[in-house]
Coordinates of C-alpha atoms and ligand atoms in Angstrom, one line a residue:
M1 CA 0.0 0.0 0.0
I2 CA 1.3 3.4 -0.9
P3 CA 1.9 5.7 2.2
R4 CA -0.7 8.4 2.9
I5 CA 0.5 11.8 4.2
Y6 CA -2.1 14.2 5.6
I7 CA -1.2 17.9 5.3
P8 CA -4.1 20.3 6.2
G9 CA -5.4 22.6 3.4
D10 CA -7.4 24.5 6.1
S11 CA -6.8 28.2 5.9
G12 CA -5.6 28.5 9.5
A13 CA -2.9 25.9 8.7
L14 CA -2.2 27.5 5.4
A15 CA -1.6 30.8 7.2
L16 CA 0.9 29.0 9.3
G17 CA 2.8 27.6 6.3
A18 CA 1.1 24.3 5.4
E19 CA 1.4 25.0 1.6
K20 CA 5.2 25.4 1.9
V21 CA 5.4 22.2 3.9
A22 CA 3.3 20.4 1.3
K23 CA 5.7 21.7 -1.4
A24 CA 8.7 20.5 0.5
V25 CA 7.2 17.0 1.1
R26 CA 6.4 16.7 -2.6
A27 CA 9.9 17.7 -3.5
E28 CA 11.4 15.2 -1.0
L29 CA 9.2 12.4 -2.3
A30 CA 10.3 13.1 -5.8
E31 CA 14.0 13.3 -4.9
R32 CA 13.8 10.0 -3.0
G33 CA 11.7 8.3 -5.7
I34 CA 9.0 7.5 -3.1
E35 CA 5.4 7.1 -4.3
A36 CA 2.9 8.5 -1.7
K37 CA -0.6 10.0 -1.6
I38 CA -0.8 13.5 -0.1
V39 CA -4.3 14.2 1.4
R40 CA -5.2 17.8 2.1
N41 CA -7.3 17.3 5.1
G42 CA -9.0 19.9 7.4
S43 CA -7.5 20.9 10.6
R44 CA -8.2 19.1 13.9
G45 CA -8.2 22.6 15.5
A46 CA -5.1 22.4 17.6
Y47 CA -3.7 25.5 15.9
F48 CA -0.6 25.8 18.1
L49 CA 0.5 22.6 16.4
E50 CA -0.2 23.6 12.9
P51 CA 1.0 22.8 10.3
M52 CA 0.3 19.3 11.8
V53 CA 1.4 16.6 9.3
E54 CA 0.1 13.1 9.8
V55 CA 0.9 9.7 8.3
A56 CA -1.2 6.6 8.2
T57 CA 0.8 3.7 9.6
A58 CA 0.0 0.1 10.4
N59 CA -0.6 1.2 14.0
G60 CA -2.9 4.1 13.1
R61 CA -2.2 7.7 12.4
V62 CA 0.9 9.4 13.7
A63 CA 1.2 13.2 13.9
Y64 CA 4.1 15.6 13.7
G65 CA 3.9 19.3 14.4
P66 CA 4.3 22.2 14.1
V67 CA 6.2 21.2 11.0
K68 CA 8.4 23.8 9.2
P69 CA 9.6 23.3 5.6
S70 CA 13.1 23.0 7.0
D71 CA 12.0 19.9 9.1
V72 CA 10.9 17.9 6.1
K73 CA 14.3 16.4 5.1
S74 CA 15.0 15.2 8.6
L75 CA 11.4 13.8 8.9
F76 CA 12.1 11.5 5.9
D77 CA 15.5 10.6 7.4
C78 CA 13.8 9.6 10.6
G79 CA 11.4 7.4 8.7
F80 CA 8.3 9.4 9.4
L81 CA 6.3 7.5 6.8
T82 CA 6.2 4.6 9.2
G83 CA 5.8 6.8 12.3
G84 CA 9.5 7.2 13.2
H85 CA 10.7 9.4 16.0
H86 CA 11.6 13.1 15.4
K87 CA 11.7 16.3 17.4
R88 CA 8.2 17.1 16.0
W89 CA 6.7 13.7 16.8
L90 CA 3.4 14.0 18.6
G91 CA 2.2 10.4 18.5
A92 CA -1.4 9.4 17.9
P93 CA -3.4 12.6 17.2
D94 CA -6.3 11.7 19.3
K95 CA -4.0 11.2 22.3
I96 CA -2.7 14.8 22.1
P97 CA -4.0 16.2 25.4
F98 CA -5.7 19.2 23.8
L99 CA -7.7 16.8 21.5
A100 CA -8.0 13.8 23.9
R101 CA -10.2 15.6 26.4
Q102 CA -12.7 16.7 23.7
T103 CA -16.1 15.2 22.8
R104 CA -16.2 15.3 19.1
L105 CA -19.7 14.8 17.7
T106 CA -20.0 17.6 15.2
F107 CA -16.3 17.7 14.4
A108 CA -15.8 13.9 14.5
R109 CA -14.4 13.8 10.9
C110 CA -12.8 17.2 10.7
G111 CA -9.1 16.8 10.2
V112 CA -9.5 13.0 9.9
T113 CA -11.0 12.6 6.4
D114 CA -10.3 13.9 3.0
P115 CA -12.9 16.8 2.9
L116 CA -13.8 16.2 -0.7
S117 CA -14.1 12.4 -0.7
L118 CA -17.7 11.3 -0.4
D119 CA -16.5 7.7 0.0
H120 CA -14.3 8.8 3.0
Y121 CA -17.3 10.6 4.4
K122 CA -19.5 7.5 4.2
A123 CA -16.8 5.3 5.6
H124 CA -16.7 7.5 8.7
G125 CA -20.5 7.4 9.3
G126 CA -21.5 10.1 6.9
L127 CA -25.0 10.1 5.3
K128 CA -26.5 7.8 7.9
G129 CA -28.5 10.6 9.4
L130 CA -29.9 11.6 6.0
Q131 CA -30.7 7.9 5.2
N132 CA -32.8 7.8 8.4
A133 CA -34.4 11.1 7.6
V134 CA -35.7 10.1 4.1
A135 CA -37.3 7.1 5.7
M136 CA -39.3 9.3 8.2
T137 CA -42.1 11.8 7.9
P138 CA -41.1 15.5 8.1
A139 CA -42.9 15.7 11.5
E140 CA -40.8 12.8 12.8
V141 CA -37.6 14.4 11.8
V142 CA -38.6 17.7 13.4
K143 CA -39.5 15.7 16.6
Q144 CA -36.0 14.1 16.7
V145 CA -34.3 17.5 16.4
T146 CA -36.6 19.1 19.0
E147 CA -36.1 16.2 21.4
S148 CA -32.3 16.4 21.0
G149 CA -32.4 19.8 22.7
L150 CA -30.3 21.4 19.9
R151 CA -30.3 25.2 20.2
G152 CA -29.0 27.6 17.5
R153 CA -25.2 27.9 17.7
G154 CA -25.2 31.3 15.8
G155 CA -25.7 33.3 19.0
A156 CA -29.3 33.4 20.2
G157 CA -29.6 29.8 21.3
F158 CA -33.1 29.4 19.9
P159 CA -34.4 25.8 19.8
T160 CA -33.7 24.5 16.3
G161 CA -36.6 22.1 16.3
I162 CA -39.2 24.8 17.1
K163 CA -37.9 26.9 14.3
W164 CA -38.2 24.0 11.9
K165 CA -41.7 23.2 13.1
T166 CA -42.8 26.8 12.4
V167 CA -41.6 26.4 8.8
L168 CA -43.1 22.9 8.5
D169 CA -46.5 24.2 9.7
T170 CA -46.5 27.2 7.3
S171 CA -47.9 26.4 3.9
A172 CA -46.3 27.9 0.8
D173 CA -45.5 26.9 -2.8
R174 CA -41.8 27.3 -2.0
K175 CA -39.7 27.2 1.2
Y176 CA -36.0 27.8 1.8
I177 CA -33.1 26.7 4.0
V178 CA -30.5 29.4 4.5
C179 CA -27.3 28.6 6.2
N180 CA -25.7 31.5 8.0
A181 CA -21.9 31.2 7.3
D182 CA -21.1 34.9 7.8
E183 CA -19.2 34.1 11.0
G184 CA -18.3 37.7 11.9
D185 CA -17.6 37.2 15.6
S186 CA -14.1 38.0 16.8
G187 CA -12.1 34.9 17.7
T188 CA -14.5 32.5 15.9
F189 CA -13.6 30.0 13.2
A190 CA -15.8 26.9 13.8
D191 CA -17.9 27.5 10.8
R192 CA -14.9 28.0 8.5
M193 CA -13.2 24.9 9.9
I194 CA -16.2 22.6 9.3
M195 CA -16.8 24.0 5.8
E196 CA -13.2 23.5 4.8
G197 CA -12.7 20.2 6.7
D198 CA -16.0 18.3 6.5
P199 CA -18.2 20.1 4.0
F200 CA -20.5 17.1 3.4
V201 CA -21.8 17.2 7.1
L202 CA -23.2 20.7 6.4
I203 CA -24.7 19.6 3.1
E204 CA -26.2 16.6 4.9
G205 CA -27.6 18.8 7.7
M206 CA -29.2 21.2 5.2
A207 CA -30.7 18.3 3.2
I208 CA -32.2 17.0 6.4
A209 CA -33.6 20.5 7.2
G210 CA -35.2 20.6 3.7
I211 CA -36.8 17.2 4.2
A212 CA -38.1 18.2 7.7
T213 CA -39.7 21.4 6.6
G214 CA -40.7 20.8 2.9
A215 CA -38.0 23.3 1.6
T216 CA -36.5 22.3 -1.7
K217 CA -33.8 24.9 -2.1
G218 CA -30.9 25.9 0.2
F219 CA -28.4 28.7 0.2
I220 CA -25.1 28.9 2.1
Y221 CA -24.2 32.5 2.7
I222 CA -20.4 32.6 3.3
R223 CA -18.5 35.7 4.1
S224 CA -16.2 36.9 1.4
E225 CA -13.1 36.6 3.7
Y226 CA -13.4 32.8 3.4
P227 CA -12.3 32.1 -0.1
H228 CA -11.1 28.6 0.8
A229 CA -14.4 27.6 2.4
V230 CA -16.3 29.0 -0.6
A231 CA -14.1 26.9 -3.0
V232 CA -14.5 23.7 -0.9
M233 CA -18.2 24.1 -0.4
Q234 CA -18.8 24.7 -4.1
K235 CA -16.9 21.6 -5.0
A236 CA -18.6 19.5 -2.3
V237 CA -22.1 20.7 -3.6
E238 CA -21.2 19.6 -7.1
I239 CA -19.9 16.2 -5.8
A240 CA -23.0 15.7 -3.7
R241 CA -25.3 16.6 -6.6
K242 CA -23.5 14.1 -8.9
A243 CA -23.8 11.4 -6.3
G244 CA -27.6 11.9 -5.8
V245 CA -27.2 13.3 -2.3
L246 CA -28.7 16.5 -3.7
G247 CA -31.2 16.9 -6.6
V248 CA -34.7 15.7 -7.5
N249 CA -34.5 12.4 -5.7
V250 CA -32.3 12.8 -2.5
L251 CA -30.7 9.4 -1.9
G252 CA -33.2 7.8 -4.3
S253 CA -36.2 9.1 -2.3
A254 CA -39.2 11.2 -3.4
N255 CA -37.6 14.2 -1.7
S256 CA -36.1 17.0 -3.7
F257 CA -33.4 19.3 -2.4
D258 CA -30.7 21.3 -4.0
M259 CA -28.5 24.2 -2.8
E260 CA -26.0 26.8 -3.9
V261 CA -23.2 28.9 -2.4
R262 CA -23.5 32.7 -2.2
V263 CA -20.7 35.0 -1.1
G264 CA -21.4 37.9 1.2
A265 CA -20.0 41.4 0.6
G266 CA -18.5 41.8 4.1
A267 CA -20.5 43.6 6.7
Y268 CA -20.9 42.3 10.3
V269 CA -24.6 43.1 10.3
C270 CA -25.1 40.8 7.3
G271 CA -24.8 38.0 9.9
E272 CA -28.0 39.1 11.5
E273 CA -30.6 36.9 9.9
T274 CA -32.9 39.4 8.3
A275 CA -30.1 41.6 7.0
L276 CA -28.6 38.4 5.6
L277 CA -31.8 37.7 3.8
D278 CA -31.9 41.2 2.3
S279 CA -28.3 40.7 1.2
L280 CA -29.1 37.3 -0.4
E281 CA -32.0 39.0 -2.3
G282 CA -29.4 41.4 -3.8
K283 CA -30.3 44.4 -1.6
R284 CA -28.2 46.4 0.9
G285 CA -28.0 44.3 4.1
Q286 CA -30.3 46.1 6.5
V287 CA -32.1 44.6 9.4
R288 CA -35.8 44.0 8.9
A289 CA -38.4 44.7 11.7
K290 CA -39.9 41.5 13.1
P291 CA -42.7 40.3 12.8
P292 CA -42.9 38.7 10.3
L293 CA -40.5 36.1 11.4
P294 CA -38.3 34.6 8.6
A295 CA -40.0 31.2 9.4
H296 CA -43.2 32.8 8.1
K297 CA -41.9 35.3 5.5
G298 CA -38.2 35.0 4.9
L299 CA -36.2 34.8 1.7
F300 CA -38.2 36.3 -1.2
G301 CA -41.2 36.4 1.2
K302 CA -41.3 32.6 1.6
P303 CA -41.1 30.5 4.8
T304 CA -37.4 30.1 5.6
V305 CA -35.3 28.2 8.1
I306 CA -32.2 30.3 8.8
N307 CA -29.6 28.4 10.9
N308 CA -25.9 28.7 11.7
V309 CA -23.4 26.3 10.1
I310 CA -22.8 24.5 13.4
S311 CA -26.5 24.1 14.2
L312 CA -27.0 22.4 10.8
A313 CA -23.8 20.4 10.9
S314 CA -24.9 19.0 14.3
V315 CA -28.1 17.5 12.9
P316 CA -26.6 14.5 11.0
V317 CA -25.2 13.0 14.2
I318 CA -28.6 13.5 15.9
M319 CA -30.4 11.8 13.1
D320 CA -27.8 9.0 13.0
K321 CA -27.5 8.3 16.7
G322 CA -30.8 9.6 17.9
A323 CA -32.1 12.5 20.0
A324 CA -31.5 10.7 23.3
F325 CA -27.8 10.1 22.5
Y326 CA -27.2 13.8 21.8
K327 CA -29.3 15.1 24.7
D328 CA -27.3 13.0 27.1
F329 CA -24.4 15.4 26.8
G330 CA -24.6 18.9 28.4
M331 CA -26.2 20.5 31.3
G332 CA -29.6 22.2 32.1
R333 CA -31.2 23.5 28.9
S334 CA -27.9 23.5 27.0
R335 CA -27.8 20.0 25.5
G336 CA -25.2 18.3 23.4
T337 CA -21.7 19.7 22.6
I338 CA -20.4 23.1 21.6
P339 CA -17.3 23.9 19.6
I340 CA -15.5 26.5 21.8
Q341 CA -13.0 28.6 20.0
I342 CA -10.1 29.8 22.1
A343 CA -8.3 32.8 20.7
G344 CA -6.5 36.0 21.6
N345 CA -3.6 36.1 24.1
V346 CA -3.6 32.3 24.8
K347 CA -0.9 29.6 24.9
Y348 CA -2.9 26.9 23.1
P349 CA -5.3 28.5 20.7
G350 CA -7.8 26.3 18.9
L351 CA -11.1 24.7 18.7
C352 CA -12.3 22.5 21.6
E353 CA -15.6 20.6 21.1
A354 CA -17.0 19.7 24.5
A355 CA -20.3 19.0 26.2
F356 CA -21.8 22.1 27.8
G357 CA -20.9 22.5 31.4
M358 CA -17.2 23.0 31.5
T359 CA -16.2 26.1 33.5
L360 CA -14.7 29.2 31.9
G361 CA -11.7 28.7 34.1
E362 CA -11.1 25.1 32.8
I363 CA -11.4 26.4 29.3
V364 CA -8.9 29.3 29.7
D365 CA -6.4 27.8 32.2
D366 CA -6.5 24.0 31.5
I367 CA -7.3 23.8 27.8
G368 CA -6.0 27.2 26.7
G369 CA -3.0 27.0 29.0
G370 CA -3.3 30.6 30.2
T371 CA -1.8 33.5 28.3
A372 CA 0.8 33.3 25.5
T373 CA 2.7 36.1 27.1
G374 CA 2.8 34.2 30.4
R375 CA 1.3 37.2 32.2
P376 CA -1.9 36.8 34.4
V377 CA -5.2 36.6 32.6
K378 CA -7.1 39.8 33.1
A379 CA -10.3 39.3 31.1
V380 CA -12.0 37.0 28.7
Q381 CA -14.5 38.2 26.2
V382 CA -17.0 35.5 25.5
G383 CA -19.4 35.6 22.5
G384 CA -17.8 37.9 20.0
P385 CA -17.7 41.7 19.9
L386 CA -21.1 41.9 21.6
G387 CA -20.1 39.6 24.4
A388 CA -19.3 40.6 28.0
Y389 CA -15.8 40.7 29.5
F390 CA -15.5 38.1 32.3
P391 CA -12.9 38.7 35.1
R392 CA -11.1 35.8 36.8
A393 CA -13.7 36.1 39.7
L394 CA -16.3 34.7 37.3
F395 CA -14.2 31.8 36.0
D396 CA -16.4 29.3 37.8
T397 CA -19.3 30.1 35.4
P398 CA -20.2 26.9 33.5
F399 CA -20.4 27.1 29.7
D400 CA -24.2 27.1 29.6
Y401 CA -26.6 29.6 28.0
E402 CA -28.5 30.3 31.2
A403 CA -25.5 30.5 33.5
F404 CA -23.8 33.1 31.2
A405 CA -27.0 35.1 31.0
A406 CA -27.3 35.1 34.8
K407 CA -23.9 36.8 34.9
D408 CA -24.9 39.4 32.3
G409 CA -23.0 37.6 29.6
L410 CA -23.7 35.5 26.6
I411 CA -22.2 32.4 24.9
G412 CA -22.9 33.7 21.4
H413 CA -21.1 31.6 18.8
A414 CA -18.8 30.3 21.5
G415 CA -15.7 32.3 20.7
I416 CA -13.5 33.4 23.6
V417 CA -10.8 35.9 23.4
V418 CA -8.2 36.1 26.2
F419 CA -6.5 39.3 27.4
D420 CA -3.6 39.6 29.8
D421 CA -3.1 42.2 32.5
S422 CA -1.8 44.7 30.1
A423 CA -5.2 45.2 28.5
D424 CA -6.8 48.6 29.1
M425 CA -10.5 47.9 29.6
L426 CA -11.5 51.5 28.9
K427 CA -10.0 51.2 25.5
Q428 CA -11.8 47.9 25.0
A429 CA -15.1 49.6 25.9
R430 CA -14.4 52.4 23.5
F431 CA -13.6 49.8 20.8
A432 CA -17.0 48.2 21.4
M433 CA -18.8 51.5 20.8
E434 CA -16.6 52.3 17.8
F435 CA -17.2 48.8 16.3
C436 CA -21.0 49.4 16.6
A437 CA -20.7 52.8 15.0
I438 CA -18.8 51.4 12.1
E439 CA -21.0 48.3 11.6
S440 CA -24.4 49.8 12.4
C441 CA -26.8 49.3 9.6
G442 CA -28.3 52.7 10.4
K443 CA -31.9 51.7 10.7
C444 CA -32.5 52.7 14.3
T445 CA -31.4 55.7 16.3
P446 CA -30.1 54.2 19.6
C447 CA -27.5 52.2 17.6
R448 CA -26.7 54.6 14.8
I449 CA -26.4 57.7 17.0
G450 CA -25.9 56.1 20.4
S451 CA -22.7 54.3 19.4
T452 CA -21.1 57.5 18.1
R453 CA -22.1 59.4 21.2
G454 CA -20.7 56.5 23.2
V455 CA -17.3 56.9 21.6
E456 CA -17.3 60.6 22.4
V457 CA -18.3 60.0 26.1
L458 CA -15.5 57.4 26.5
D459 CA -13.0 59.7 24.9
R460 CA -13.9 62.4 27.4
L461 CA -13.5 59.9 30.2
S462 CA -10.1 58.9 29.0
Q463 CA -9.2 62.6 29.0
N464 CA -10.4 62.8 32.6
V465 CA -13.1 65.4 31.7
E466 CA -15.7 65.2 34.5
P467 CA -15.3 61.4 34.9
E468 CA -18.3 60.8 37.2
K469 CA -20.6 62.6 34.8
Q470 CA -19.2 60.6 31.8
I471 CA -19.7 57.3 33.7
A472 CA -23.4 58.2 34.5
L473 CA -23.8 59.3 30.9
V474 CA -22.4 56.1 29.4
T475 CA -24.5 54.0 31.8
D476 CA -27.7 55.8 30.7
L477 CA -26.7 55.5 27.0
C478 CA -26.1 51.8 27.4
N479 CA -29.6 51.4 28.9
T480 CA -31.1 53.3 25.9
M481 CA -29.2 51.2 23.4
K482 CA -30.0 47.9 25.2
F483 CA -33.7 48.5 25.4
G484 CA -34.3 50.7 22.3
S485 CA -32.3 49.0 19.5
L486 CA -34.0 47.0 16.8
C487 CA -31.5 44.2 16.7
A488 CA -28.7 42.8 18.9
L489 CA -25.9 44.9 17.3
G490 CA -27.1 48.0 19.1
G491 CA -28.9 46.0 21.8
F492 CA -25.8 44.0 22.9
T493 CA -23.0 46.6 22.5
P494 CA -23.7 47.6 26.1
Y495 CA -22.6 44.2 27.3
P496 CA -18.8 44.6 26.6
V497 CA -19.0 48.3 27.6
M498 CA -20.9 47.8 30.9
S499 CA -19.0 44.6 31.9
A500 CA -15.7 46.4 31.4
L501 CA -16.9 49.2 33.5
N502 CA -18.4 47.1 36.2
H503 CA -15.6 44.5 36.5
F504 CA -12.7 46.7 35.9
P505 CA -13.7 50.1 37.4
D506 CA -10.0 51.1 38.0
D507 CA -9.4 51.3 34.3
F508 CA -12.2 53.9 34.0
R509 CA -10.6 56.2 36.5
P510 CA -7.6 57.5 34.6
T511 CA -4.7 58.8 36.5
P512 CA -5.1 62.6 37.1
V513 CA -2.9 64.6 34.8
A514 CA -0.8 66.0 37.7
E515 CA -0.2 62.5 39.2
A516 CA 0.7 61.1 35.8
A517 CA 3.4 63.8 35.3
E518 CA 5.1 63.0 38.6
Ligands
LIG1 C1 -25.2 41.8 14.4 C2 -25.4 40.3 14.3 C3 -24.5 39.5 13.7 C4 -24.8 38.1 13.6 N1 -23.9 37.4 13.0 C5 -24.1 36.0 12.9 C6 -23.2 35.2 12.2 O1 -22.2 35.6 11.7 N2 -23.5 33.9 12.1 C7 -24.6 33.3 12.7 O2 -24.9 32.1 12.5 N3 -25.5 34.1 13.3 C8 -25.3 35.4 13.4 N4 -26.2 36.2 14.1 C9 -27.4 35.6 14.7 C10 -28.5 35.4 13.6 O3 -29.2 36.6 13.5 C11 -29.4 34.3 13.8 O4 -29.8 34.3 15.1 C12 -28.8 32.9 13.5 O5 -28.3 32.9 12.2 C13 -29.9 31.8 13.6 O6 -29.3 30.6 13.5 P1 -29.2 29.6 14.7 O7 -30.6 29.5 15.3 O8 -28.8 28.3 14.1 O9 -28.2 30.1 15.7 C14 -26.0 37.6 14.2 C15 -26.9 38.4 14.9 C16 -26.6 39.8 14.9 C17 -27.6 40.7 15.7
LIG2 S1 -29.5 48.0 16.2 FE1 -28.0 48.9 14.7 S2 -27.6 47.2 13.3 FE2 -29.5 46.7 14.4 S3 -31.2 47.6 13.2 FE3 -30.6 49.2 14.7 S4 -29.1 50.4 13.5 FE4 -29.3 48.5 12.4

C-alpha cells in the first residue's frame, strides 16, 4: 500500500505555512523516488501545532507538528512515513492532550478525512442521518431535532426544532433553508473549519432540514473573507449533486433538495438573519423589523429556516445516533456539545468541542493553558464583539446559555478571546462603541447615533473630563441602546461596555494629569 500523508489545506494551517510544507514534502518524495498520496485534510483545530502533518501507519495515524519546511528532510531521514521518532513527533493525534479531552460529535471527521471524498465521508459514518431522515415523515424528523435539545449555535440559542416546526407548519409553494456562514464574531472559526474540513456534514444537515420542513432549495451565505471555504463548499455541492445526495431524488427518495453557495459582501450586520436575507436578495444588508419572522416570511417572502453552520452540521449525528444520544451530553437546557473557539492572548489557541458545562476557568487555564505572554489573565471576552468581558472572579461560570445570561454575559457563537493584565478595559469599551458605530446598519437611532455618542463620552472619560458625569452618561446611554435598539448589534453593545466598567472600574478612572506627570 502506498503511504498516505495528511497535510491540512485548512486556511488556518495555510496561514501557518502548510502550503510550503506540502511543497517541501512533494519535492522530497520526488527526490527520494517514493510514491505516496498526499491528502489535504482539514485541521483538527489544535492551531498551536499547525501545520500538523500526519501519516497513516499500520498502527494508526501518527502526527508531527508544528512542521516547518526545514524539518521535512529530517522527517524523511527519521522514517516518518512509518511513524519514526523526530523532534516534531506528537504520536497518535487523538492522544494529544488538547484533543484527547474533547467530545467530538459535530467535528468527528474534521481533520480526519479527505474533505472532498464522499467515500471517505461515508466510511466514517456520513449520510446515515440523511438515510434515516428520508425514511421518516417530516414531523418525525422535526420531533427528533426538537427532542435532542439542539439550540442555535449562531448566538441566540433558539431551539432549532421549534424553528423547523414553524416552517413545516407554514404552507407555501416554496420554502428555503438558509445557512448562515457569515461568521463575523471575533475569535470564531468553527464554521470555517467545518466547511473546509468536512463540507458534506453541512450539506447533509441542510438536506435533512429541507426534508423536515418541505423546503426544496438551500443557500449557504459565506463571508467573502473565506475564499477557501467557498471553494471547498462549491466543489462539495457539485460532488453531492452528482452522487444523488442533492437533486430531485435525494438518496433515491421522493424528496427533492438542492443548494447553492452565495458569497457575502463583508458587513458584520449581514450575519443578522434578516439583514442576511436582504443581502441574499441582492439588496443592501439592512435589518428587517420582526414580525414577520423569517420562518413565516423569509427569503423572497417565503417561509425560511435560517440556521448557523454548526446548528445544521450538528443535525446529522442527531439523526444518526438519535435524539437521546445527543441530549445525554450537556447541562440544564444546554444540550449536546459546543465547539468552543479559544483565541487571543492564549498559549494553546484552537477549537475544543466539549459537552456544555465546562467552566470558563477550565477552558482558559487548563485547555487554553493561560496567556501566550505568560502574564496573568485579566479578562476573557465571550461571545464575540457583543459579548461581555469576564474577570477571573467569574471563571467558575459553567459554559451554559442560562449560566452566562445570569452573569450578564452570553455564549454567542462560543468564541472566547483572552486578554492579559496589560489590557486597558476603557480602550476595549471604546472599541465596542466604535465597532458598533462602524458596523451599524443605520436603521434605528439608539444604535446609529448612540454608538457615536458612546465613543465621544468614553473619549472624554479617557481625557479625565468630569469622569463621574461621563460614567453616568455612558450607563444611561447603554440602557437606551439595550432596550431601544431594533437588533442585537445595538442592543448588545452595552454588554462589553458595561461589563468592562463594572468588573474593571479602576481602568475607568484615569490617573489625574498632575499625578501622571510626577
Ligand atoms: C449583528 C449580528 C450579527 C450576527 N452574525 C451572525 C453570524 O455571523 N453567524 C450566525 O450564525 N449568526 C449570526 N447572528 C445571529 C443570527 O441573527 C441568527 O440568530 C442565527 O443565524 C440563527 O441561526 P441559529 O438559530 O442556528 O443560531 C448575528 C446576529 C446579529 C444581531
Ligand atoms: S441596532 Fe443597529 S444594526 Fe440593528 S437595526 Fe438598529 S441600526 Fe441596524
